[in-house]
């Protein structure tokens, strides 16, 4: 399984870039899965549904299946957050897994950068960042791509992972 990440600070355009890359790369015939890291608590379940009630009652895992989708929710209940390799092992085979976040993990990444967000670049101190997708010109020791040029960014990612 090929893995490539999109990283950057808050409001840098990571999620929009992920969305555009998934659309572009799947349109080229590849299967793409995604992993998103959240730094906060989140809920994908709706209070009052049967699956929510199962989790609230204390279930460690709740799997919901329908003719349209399958969802597995795992409650950590105080256990450590799983490491990225453990999460990747849970995924069905795909041509490419795009990872949003997980700044400190060792997989190759592209940094999304928006000047107006007011953050410094991560790339200069991180060799896992292979390129920067930016809304302004930058002078770096690695490729700088236009943040809005999804085709060029997809070409770069696919070349980097050998697809």
Short mmCIF file of C-alpha atoms in Angstrom, two decimals:
data_model
loop_
_atom_site.label_atom_id
_atom_site.label_comp_id
_atom_site.label_asym_id
_atom_site.label_seq_id
_atom_site.Cartn_x
_atom_site.Cartn_y
_atom_site.Cartn_z
CA UNK A 1 0.00 0.00 0.00
CA UNK A 2 1.38 3.40 -1.04
CA UNK A 3 1.12 6.15 1.57
CA UNK A 4 1.52 9.91 1.18
CA UNK A 5 0.57 12.70 3.53
CA UNK A 6 -0.74 16.23 3.47
CA UNK A 7 0.40 18.29 6.43
CA UNK A 8 0.43 21.90 7.51
CA UNK A 9 -0.82 24.24 10.19
CA UNK A 10 -4.46 25.12 10.84
CA UNK A 11 -6.18 26.97 7.97
CA UNK A 12 -3.37 26.12 5.55
CA UNK A 13 -5.70 24.34 3.11
CA UNK A 14 -5.02 20.72 4.03
CA UNK A 15 -8.59 19.44 3.86
CA UNK A 16 -9.39 21.22 0.60
CA UNK A 17 -6.20 19.84 -0.92
CA UNK A 18 -7.04 16.34 0.32
CA UNK A 19 -10.51 16.58 -1.19
CA UNK A 20 -9.17 17.76 -4.55
CA UNK A 21 -6.45 15.09 -4.59
CA UNK A 22 -8.93 12.29 -3.86
CA UNK A 23 -11.16 13.54 -6.69
CA UNK A 24 -8.26 13.89 -9.14
CA UNK A 25 -6.51 10.62 -8.33
CA UNK A 26 -9.67 8.50 -8.28
CA UNK A 27 -10.64 10.05 -11.64
CA UNK A 28 -7.38 8.59 -12.97
CA UNK A 29 -8.60 5.12 -12.01
CA UNK A 30 -6.77 4.60 -8.70
CA UNK A 31 -8.43 3.52 -5.47
CA UNK A 32 -7.74 5.99 -2.67
CA UNK A 33 -8.39 5.72 1.05
CA UNK A 34 -7.78 8.48 3.58
CA UNK A 35 -6.74 8.76 7.20
CA UNK A 36 -7.41 12.01 9.06
CA UNK A 37 -5.86 12.89 12.40
CA UNK A 38 -7.90 15.04 14.78
CA UNK A 39 -6.33 16.80 17.75
CA UNK A 40 -9.62 16.98 19.58
CA UNK A 41 -12.54 14.82 20.53
CA UNK A 42 -14.95 14.16 17.71
CA UNK A 43 -18.06 12.12 17.13
CA UNK A 44 -19.19 10.49 13.91
CA UNK A 45 -22.31 9.04 15.48
CA UNK A 46 -25.65 10.71 16.11
CA UNK A 47 -27.08 10.77 19.63
CA UNK A 48 -30.16 8.59 19.88
CA UNK A 49 -29.25 6.12 17.12
CA UNK A 50 -28.85 2.46 17.98
CA UNK A 51 -25.08 2.56 17.37
CA UNK A 52 -24.71 5.61 19.62
CA UNK A 53 -26.68 3.83 22.33
CA UNK A 54 -24.41 0.75 21.98
CA UNK A 55 -21.30 2.92 22.48
CA UNK A 56 -22.88 4.84 25.36
CA UNK A 57 -23.69 1.52 27.03
CA UNK A 58 -19.97 0.65 27.03
CA UNK A 59 -19.24 -1.30 23.82
CA UNK A 60 -15.55 -1.13 22.85
CA UNK A 61 -16.30 -1.40 19.14
CA UNK A 62 -19.52 -0.84 17.24
CA UNK A 63 -19.76 -1.93 13.62
CA UNK A 64 -22.68 -0.59 11.59
CA UNK A 65 -23.43 -2.15 8.23
CA UNK A 66 -25.91 -1.25 5.50
CA UNK A 67 -26.17 -1.84 1.76
CA UNK A 68 -24.42 1.54 1.22
CA UNK A 69 -21.58 1.60 3.81
CA UNK A 70 -19.87 -0.05 6.74
CA UNK A 71 -18.56 1.95 9.70
CA UNK A 72 -16.48 0.69 12.61
CA UNK A 73 -16.25 2.92 15.66
CA UNK A 74 -13.76 2.11 18.38
CA UNK A 75 -13.93 3.69 21.82
CA UNK A 76 -10.46 3.95 23.34
CA UNK A 77 -11.87 4.32 26.87
CA UNK A 78 -8.56 5.60 28.24
CA UNK A 79 -6.27 3.44 26.08
CA UNK A 80 -3.51 5.11 24.05
CA UNK A 81 -4.34 6.44 20.62
CA UNK A 82 -3.31 3.85 18.00
CA UNK A 83 -0.15 4.62 16.04
CA UNK A 84 -0.41 5.30 12.32
CA UNK A 85 0.88 1.83 11.24
CA UNK A 86 -1.83 0.21 13.36
CA UNK A 87 -4.49 2.40 11.76
CA UNK A 88 -3.19 1.66 8.25
CA UNK A 89 -3.37 -2.07 8.98
CA UNK A 90 -7.13 -1.71 9.52
CA UNK A 91 -7.75 -0.40 6.00
CA UNK A 92 -8.80 -2.52 3.06
CA UNK A 93 -6.24 -2.63 0.23
CA UNK A 94 -6.09 0.53 -1.91
CA UNK A 95 -3.66 1.89 -4.48
CA UNK A 96 -2.96 4.94 -2.32
CA UNK A 97 -3.69 6.10 1.21
CA UNK A 98 -3.64 9.85 1.67
CA UNK A 99 -3.01 10.93 5.25
CA UNK A 100 -4.08 14.31 6.60
CA UNK A 101 -2.18 15.40 9.67
CA UNK A 102 0.19 13.10 11.58
CA UNK A 103 2.95 15.73 11.25
CA UNK A 104 5.46 13.71 13.26
CA UNK A 105 5.04 10.39 11.43
CA UNK A 106 7.83 9.32 9.06
CA UNK A 107 5.82 8.93 5.82
CA UNK A 108 6.47 11.32 2.90
CA UNK A 109 4.31 14.45 2.86
CA UNK A 110 3.45 17.62 1.04
CA UNK A 111 2.95 20.73 3.14
CA UNK A 112 -0.06 22.94 2.42
CA UNK A 113 0.85 26.57 3.03
CA UNK A 114 -1.32 29.68 2.92
CA UNK A 115 0.51 32.93 3.66
CA UNK A 116 -2.60 34.56 5.12
CA UNK A 117 -2.82 31.90 7.85
CA UNK A 118 0.26 33.53 9.40
CA UNK A 119 2.17 30.37 10.30
CA UNK A 120 5.78 29.56 9.59
CA UNK A 121 6.73 26.77 7.22
CA UNK A 122 7.25 23.28 8.64
CA UNK A 123 9.31 22.07 5.65
CA UNK A 124 12.70 23.62 6.46
CA UNK A 125 13.03 21.46 9.58
CA UNK A 126 11.31 18.32 8.30
CA UNK A 127 12.93 16.07 5.68
CA UNK A 128 9.73 13.99 5.32
CA UNK A 129 8.12 16.97 3.57
CA UNK A 130 8.99 16.36 -0.08
CA UNK A 131 7.33 19.52 -1.45
CA UNK A 132 5.24 22.51 -0.46
CA UNK A 133 1.93 23.46 -2.06
CA UNK A 134 1.76 27.22 -1.54
CA UNK A 135 -0.40 30.18 -2.48
CA UNK A 136 2.71 32.40 -2.70
CA UNK A 137 6.14 31.90 -4.31
CA UNK A 138 8.74 30.45 -1.91
CA UNK A 139 12.48 29.79 -2.08
CA UNK A 140 13.09 26.29 -0.70
CA UNK A 141 15.41 23.34 -1.17
CA UNK A 142 12.51 21.24 -2.50
CA UNK A 143 9.71 21.70 -5.04
CA UNK A 144 7.15 24.43 -4.46
CA UNK A 145 3.87 23.82 -6.26
CA UNK A 146 0.87 26.10 -6.71
CA UNK A 147 -1.65 25.18 -4.00
CA UNK A 148 -4.47 25.54 -6.55
CA UNK A 149 -2.82 23.37 -9.23
CA UNK A 150 -4.36 20.05 -8.23
CA UNK A 151 -3.23 18.26 -11.40
CA UNK A 152 0.45 19.16 -10.80
CA UNK A 153 0.21 18.20 -7.13
CA UNK A 154 -1.44 14.87 -8.01
CA UNK A 155 1.27 14.22 -10.63
CA UNK A 156 3.92 14.91 -7.97
CA UNK A 157 2.31 12.64 -5.36
CA UNK A 158 1.81 9.77 -7.81
CA UNK A 159 5.40 10.06 -9.05
CA UNK A 160 6.69 10.09 -5.47
CA UNK A 161 4.86 6.85 -4.59
CA UNK A 162 5.59 5.16 -7.93
CA UNK A 163 2.07 5.08 -9.39
#
